[in-house]
Amino acid sequence: MISVQEVKSKNCFRVQGPKGSKTWNIGKMGRRLAKKFAENYARELNDAIEADNLAAVYDEHTIKEGIVSFHQDFEVLVQEGERDDCSARQYRNLLKRIEESSFANHKMKAFVMVEAKKLQKELLTKYSRDAVKKSMKALKYVLVKAVERGWLSFNPISEYKFNNQGMNRDAAVKENSEIKIPDPNEIKSLLQAMDIQWKTFFTILATTGLRASELRGLAWDTINFDTNWIRVRQQADQRNRLTTKLKNENAIRWIPLLASTKAALLNWKNDPDAGLNLVFETEHGNPYAHGFVWKKLEYYKRLAGVKFTGALHSFRHYYASILIDENKKGNISVLQIPEFLGHGSFDFTSRVYGHLLESAMEHNTLVNKLSSSPKLELVA
């Protein structure tokens, strides 16, 4: 029976297998993790010998092979309705960064914590910290699935954690260049091409700043047509379940119900296809799936000949840009912007929309300075 040996002279644990020995350095990996790797490898060898299937141990798969199989498994989940196509595309984009790295052909079984840190360092030379963090998290999930598939006995980077170096940024924060704000004419062209159902849906997105998940979970009893307010208190999650667990505590909020939005909602409420409980629901009373909404948007973009590259969240950015314009005109307070958007703080709002807010604030500062000039105060 194959067992683990501690070689103190070389500061490592060693396992002598049928095709040579394998070692795990205690100094690099730490005693507990090195021993765990060695014990799992010894157990894997013993099981393979008993089953007369040593090829399963020595036929090692690469990280790229693991990613390809992960995508294939995910597509099955999409077909079965357990995950949506939007998530599949996100994983493809996240893992593409790793497929294009020098670690793509690295053996998964030999991909330990040291290699994970090296990969992280390599990715950081090309991508932002947020992007690298998400890609590394996706890779960790790929290795979990490799364990389930029987390619690994355990996840070799199960204890890996991305080092934020004091940064605590929300996953939704994007660089200014990545913010996609549709042109008003693009919005109008898009809405004109839609039937009443989807025209109402995307009108609400563009004039309330609701996240798509919040609109999918919006119920009629949270809309007050008398006082013109919408109460946000629930959303439809990724698995299409209604939940009151929102993005943050500030996401539970009141949003002004604009006249155009109110008219569209009242018109839709009288339509036979309108939901009974939720504003938009399937014939079985369930929320619309995220992937279903996204496909409708893509369909109507092609139909209307609209080219903007932003997705569902672009309508929220459009609403935010309008709030900032109204602040510039002095119609709303700057603090009402994060309040209506449901942001955790104004600091967060400024990180996302700083390039828009800066011009608005500069304009207000200029107006205040000029207004205080005695020579310009001509009317008492």
mmCIF file with all atom_site columns, N, CA and C in Angstrom, residues 28-61:
data_model
loop_
_atom_site.group_PDB
_atom_site.id
_atom_site.type_symbol
_atom_site.label_atom_id
_atom_site.label_alt_id
_atom_site.label_comp_id
_atom_site.label_asym_id
_atom_site.label_entity_id
_atom_site.label_seq_id
_atom_site.pdbx_PDB_ins_code
_atom_site.Cartn_x
_atom_site.Cartn_y
_atom_site.Cartn_z
_atom_site.occupancy
_atom_site.B_iso_or_equiv
_atom_site.pdbx_formal_charge
_atom_site.auth_seq_id
_atom_site.auth_comp_id
_atom_site.auth_asym_id
_atom_site.auth_atom_id
_atom_site.pdbx_PDB_model_num
ATOM 1   N N  . LYS A 1 28 ? 7.205  25.957 0.813   1.00 0.00 ? 28 LYS A N  1
ATOM 2   C CA . LYS A 1 28 ? 6.429  26.758 -0.132  1.00 0.00 ? 28 LYS A CA 1
ATOM 3   C C  . LYS A 1 28 ? 4.928  26.693 0.138   1.00 0.00 ? 28 LYS A C  1
ATOM 4   N N  . MET A 1 29 ? 4.457  25.503 0.523   1.00 0.00 ? 29 MET A N  1
ATOM 5   C CA . MET A 1 29 ? 3.019  25.300 0.635   1.00 0.00 ? 29 MET A CA 1
ATOM 6   C C  . MET A 1 29 ? 2.484  25.382 2.051   1.00 0.00 ? 29 MET A C  1
ATOM 7   N N  . GLY A 1 30 ? 3.370  25.211 3.028   1.00 0.00 ? 30 GLY A N  1
ATOM 8   C CA . GLY A 1 30 ? 2.910  25.098 4.405   1.00 0.00 ? 30 GLY A CA 1
ATOM 9   C C  . GLY A 1 30 ? 2.720  23.621 4.746   1.00 0.00 ? 30 GLY A C  1
ATOM 10  N N  . ARG A 1 31 ? 3.005  23.261 5.982   1.00 0.00 ? 31 ARG A N  1
ATOM 11  C CA . ARG A 1 31 ? 2.988  21.849 6.366   1.00 0.00 ? 31 ARG A CA 1
ATOM 12  C C  . ARG A 1 31 ? 1.601  21.205 6.177   1.00 0.00 ? 31 ARG A C  1
ATOM 13  N N  . ARG A 1 32 ? 0.550  21.884 6.617   1.00 0.00 ? 32 ARG A N  1
ATOM 14  C CA . ARG A 1 32 ? -0.781 21.283 6.575   1.00 0.00 ? 32 ARG A CA 1
ATOM 15  C C  . ARG A 1 32 ? -1.241 21.033 5.145   1.00 0.00 ? 32 ARG A C  1
ATOM 16  N N  . LEU A 1 33 ? -1.057 22.041 4.263   1.00 0.00 ? 33 LEU A N  1
ATOM 17  C CA . LEU A 1 33 ? -1.515 21.901 2.883   1.00 0.00 ? 33 LEU A CA 1
ATOM 18  C C  . LEU A 1 33 ? -0.666 20.882 2.123   1.00 0.00 ? 33 LEU A C  1
ATOM 19  N N  . ALA A 1 34 ? 0.657  20.894 2.356   1.00 0.00 ? 34 ALA A N  1
ATOM 20  C CA . ALA A 1 34 ? 1.536  19.932 1.678   1.00 0.00 ? 34 ALA A CA 1
ATOM 21  C C  . ALA A 1 34 ? 1.170  18.500 2.060   1.00 0.00 ? 34 ALA A C  1
ATOM 22  N N  . LYS A 1 35 ? 0.905  18.279 3.338   1.00 0.00 ? 35 LYS A N  1
ATOM 23  C CA . LYS A 1 35 ? 0.531  16.939 3.802   1.00 0.00 ? 35 LYS A CA 1
ATOM 24  C C  . LYS A 1 35 ? -0.816 16.524 3.213   1.00 0.00 ? 35 LYS A C  1
ATOM 25  N N  . LYS A 1 36 ? -1.734 17.476 3.141   1.00 0.00 ? 36 LYS A N  1
ATOM 26  C CA . LYS A 1 36 ? -3.058 17.190 2.586   1.00 0.00 ? 36 LYS A CA 1
ATOM 27  C C  . LYS A 1 36 ? -2.952 16.768 1.121   1.00 0.00 ? 36 LYS A C  1
ATOM 28  N N  . PHE A 1 37 ? -2.128 17.482 0.340   1.00 0.00 ? 37 PHE A N  1
ATOM 29  C CA . PHE A 1 37 ? -1.930 17.134 -1.064  1.00 0.00 ? 37 PHE A CA 1
ATOM 30  C C  . PHE A 1 37 ? -1.338 15.731 -1.183  1.00 0.00 ? 37 PHE A C  1
ATOM 31  N N  . ALA A 1 38 ? -0.329 15.452 -0.374  1.00 0.00 ? 38 ALA A N  1
ATOM 32  C CA . ALA A 1 38 ? 0.352  14.157 -0.439  1.00 0.00 ? 38 ALA A CA 1
ATOM 33  C C  . ALA A 1 38 ? -0.596 13.020 -0.061  1.00 0.00 ? 38 ALA A C  1
ATOM 34  N N  . GLU A 1 39 ? -1.373 13.213 0.992   1.00 0.00 ? 39 GLU A N  1
ATOM 35  C CA . GLU A 1 39 ? -2.310 12.176 1.435   1.00 0.00 ? 39 GLU A CA 1
ATOM 36  C C  . GLU A 1 39 ? -3.382 11.908 0.389   1.00 0.00 ? 39 GLU A C  1
ATOM 37  N N  . ASN A 1 40 ? -3.888 12.967 -0.224  1.00 0.00 ? 40 ASN A N  1
ATOM 38  C CA . ASN A 1 40 ? -4.903 12.792 -1.261  1.00 0.00 ? 40 ASN A CA 1
ATOM 39  C C  . ASN A 1 40 ? -4.342 12.086 -2.491  1.00 0.00 ? 40 ASN A C  1
ATOM 40  N N  . TYR A 1 41 ? -3.099 12.416 -2.831  1.00 0.00 ? 41 TYR A N  1
ATOM 41  C CA . TYR A 1 41 ? -2.465 11.760 -3.984  1.00 0.00 ? 41 TYR A CA 1
ATOM 42  C C  . TYR A 1 41 ? -2.229 10.279 -3.700  1.00 0.00 ? 41 TYR A C  1
ATOM 43  N N  . ALA A 1 42 ? -1.779 9.960  -2.484  1.00 0.00 ? 42 ALA A N  1
ATOM 44  C CA . ALA A 1 42 ? -1.553 8.560  -2.100  1.00 0.00 ? 42 ALA A CA 1
ATOM 45  C C  . ALA A 1 42 ? -2.875 7.783  -2.134  1.00 0.00 ? 42 ALA A C  1
ATOM 46  N N  . ARG A 1 43 ? -3.935 8.402  -1.615  1.00 0.00 ? 43 ARG A N  1
ATOM 47  C CA . ARG A 1 43 ? -5.251 7.760  -1.618  1.00 0.00 ? 43 ARG A CA 1
ATOM 48  C C  . ARG A 1 43 ? -5.733 7.532  -3.049  1.00 0.00 ? 43 ARG A C  1
ATOM 49  N N  . GLU A 1 44 ? -5.484 8.540  -3.914  1.00 0.00 ? 44 GLU A N  1
ATOM 50  C CA . GLU A 1 44 ? -5.886 8.424  -5.312  1.00 0.00 ? 44 GLU A CA 1
ATOM 51  C C  . GLU A 1 44 ? -5.151 7.273  -6.000  1.00 0.00 ? 44 GLU A C  1
ATOM 52  N N  . LEU A 1 45 ? -3.856 7.133  -5.712  1.00 0.00 ? 45 LEU A N  1
ATOM 53  C CA . LEU A 1 45 ? -3.069 6.045  -6.292  1.00 0.00 ? 45 LEU A CA 1
ATOM 54  C C  . LEU A 1 45 ? -3.566 4.685  -5.811  1.00 0.00 ? 45 LEU A C  1
ATOM 55  N N  . ASN A 1 46 ? -3.802 4.562  -4.529  1.00 0.00 ? 46 ASN A N  1
ATOM 56  C CA . ASN A 1 46 ? -4.280 3.288  -3.963  1.00 0.00 ? 46 ASN A CA 1
ATOM 57  C C  . ASN A 1 46 ? -5.632 2.883  -4.561  1.00 0.00 ? 46 ASN A C  1
ATOM 58  N N  . ASP A 1 47 ? -6.532 3.872  -4.705  1.00 0.00 ? 47 ASP A N  1
ATOM 59  C CA . ASP A 1 47 ? -7.841 3.577  -5.304  1.00 0.00 ? 47 ASP A CA 1
ATOM 60  C C  . ASP A 1 47 ? -7.695 3.138  -6.753  1.00 0.00 ? 47 ASP A C  1
ATOM 61  N N  . ALA A 1 48 ? -6.764 3.795  -7.491  1.00 0.00 ? 48 ALA A N  1
ATOM 62  C CA . ALA A 1 48 ? -6.557 3.461  -8.895  1.00 0.00 ? 48 ALA A CA 1
ATOM 63  C C  . ALA A 1 48 ? -5.940 2.078  -9.050  1.00 0.00 ? 48 ALA A C  1
ATOM 64  N N  . ILE A 1 49 ? -5.018 1.729  -8.156  1.00 0.00 ? 49 ILE A N  1
ATOM 65  C CA . ILE A 1 49 ? -4.393 0.399  -8.205  1.00 0.00 ? 49 ILE A CA 1
ATOM 66  C C  . ILE A 1 49 ? -5.430 -0.682 -7.927  1.00 0.00 ? 49 ILE A C  1
ATOM 67  N N  . GLU A 1 50 ? -6.279 -0.426 -6.930  1.00 0.00 ? 50 GLU A N  1
ATOM 68  C CA . GLU A 1 50 ? -7.318 -1.395 -6.584  1.00 0.00 ? 50 GLU A CA 1
ATOM 69  C C  . GLU A 1 50 ? -8.297 -1.588 -7.743  1.00 0.00 ? 50 GLU A C  1
ATOM 70  N N  . ALA A 1 51 ? -8.584 -0.506 -8.470  1.00 0.00 ? 51 ALA A N  1
ATOM 71  C CA . ALA A 1 51 ? -9.516 -0.588 -9.599  1.00 0.00 ? 51 ALA A CA 1
ATOM 72  C C  . ALA A 1 51 ? -8.812 -0.937 -10.902 1.00 0.00 ? 51 ALA A C  1
ATOM 73  N N  . ASP A 1 52 ? -7.502 -1.141 -10.829 1.00 0.00 ? 52 ASP A N  1
ATOM 74  C CA . ASP A 1 52 ? -6.696 -1.450 -12.018 1.00 0.00 ? 52 ASP A CA 1
ATOM 75  C C  . ASP A 1 52 ? -6.883 -0.384 -13.095 1.00 0.00 ? 52 ASP A C  1
ATOM 76  N N  . ASN A 1 53 ? -6.775 0.870  -12.670 1.00 0.00 ? 53 ASN A N  1
ATOM 77  C CA . ASN A 1 53 ? -6.997 1.992  -13.581 1.00 0.00 ? 53 ASN A CA 1
ATOM 78  C C  . ASN A 1 53 ? -6.018 3.125  -13.277 1.00 0.00 ? 53 ASN A C  1
ATOM 79  N N  . LEU A 1 54 ? -4.736 2.846  -13.390 1.00 0.00 ? 54 LEU A N  1
ATOM 80  C CA . LEU A 1 54 ? -3.712 3.854  -13.108 1.00 0.00 ? 54 LEU A CA 1
ATOM 81  C C  . LEU A 1 54 ? -3.743 5.008  -14.118 1.00 0.00 ? 54 LEU A C  1
ATOM 82  N N  . ALA A 1 55 ? -4.302 4.749  -15.303 1.00 0.00 ? 55 ALA A N  1
ATOM 83  C CA . ALA A 1 55 ? -4.364 5.804  -16.324 1.00 0.00 ? 55 ALA A CA 1
ATOM 84  C C  . ALA A 1 55 ? -5.142 7.016  -15.827 1.00 0.00 ? 55 ALA A C  1
ATOM 85  N N  . ALA A 1 56 ? -6.127 6.746  -14.951 1.00 0.00 ? 56 ALA A N  1
ATOM 86  C CA . ALA A 1 56 ? -6.943 7.849  -14.430 1.00 0.00 ? 56 ALA A CA 1
ATOM 87  C C  . ALA A 1 56 ? -6.109 8.799  -13.584 1.00 0.00 ? 56 ALA A C  1
ATOM 88  N N  . VAL A 1 57 ? -5.042 8.288  -12.985 1.00 0.00 ? 57 VAL A N  1
ATOM 89  C CA . VAL A 1 57 ? -4.179 9.118  -12.148 1.00 0.00 ? 57 VAL A CA 1
ATOM 90  C C  . VAL A 1 57 ? -3.149 9.860  -12.988 1.00 0.00 ? 57 VAL A C  1
ATOM 91  N N  . TYR A 1 58 ? -2.546 9.146  -13.937 1.00 0.00 ? 58 TYR A N  1
ATOM 92  C CA . TYR A 1 58 ? -1.442 9.728  -14.684 1.00 0.00 ? 58 TYR A CA 1
ATOM 93  C C  . TYR A 1 58 ? -1.874 10.491 -15.939 1.00 0.00 ? 58 TYR A C  1
ATOM 94  N N  . ASP A 1 59 ? -3.126 10.339 -16.328 1.00 0.00 ? 59 ASP A N  1
ATOM 95  C CA . ASP A 1 59 ? -3.650 11.106 -17.456 1.00 0.00 ? 59 ASP A CA 1
ATOM 96  C C  . ASP A 1 59 ? -4.128 12.457 -16.943 1.00 0.00 ? 59 ASP A C  1
ATOM 97  N N  . GLU A 1 60 ? -3.244 13.412 -16.835 1.00 0.00 ? 60 GLU A N  1
ATOM 98  C CA . GLU A 1 60 ? -3.556 14.696 -16.222 1.00 0.00 ? 60 GLU A CA 1
ATOM 99  C C  . GLU A 1 60 ? -4.141 15.672 -17.245 1.00 0.00 ? 60 GLU A C  1
ATOM 100 N N  . HIS A 1 61 ? -5.148 16.393 -16.826 1.00 0.00 ? 61 HIS A N  1
ATOM 101 C CA . HIS A 1 61 ? -5.823 17.367 -17.689 1.00 0.00 ? 61 HIS A CA 1
ATOM 102 C C  . HIS A 1 61 ? -5.272 18.771 -17.439 1.00 0.00 ? 61 HIS A C  1
#
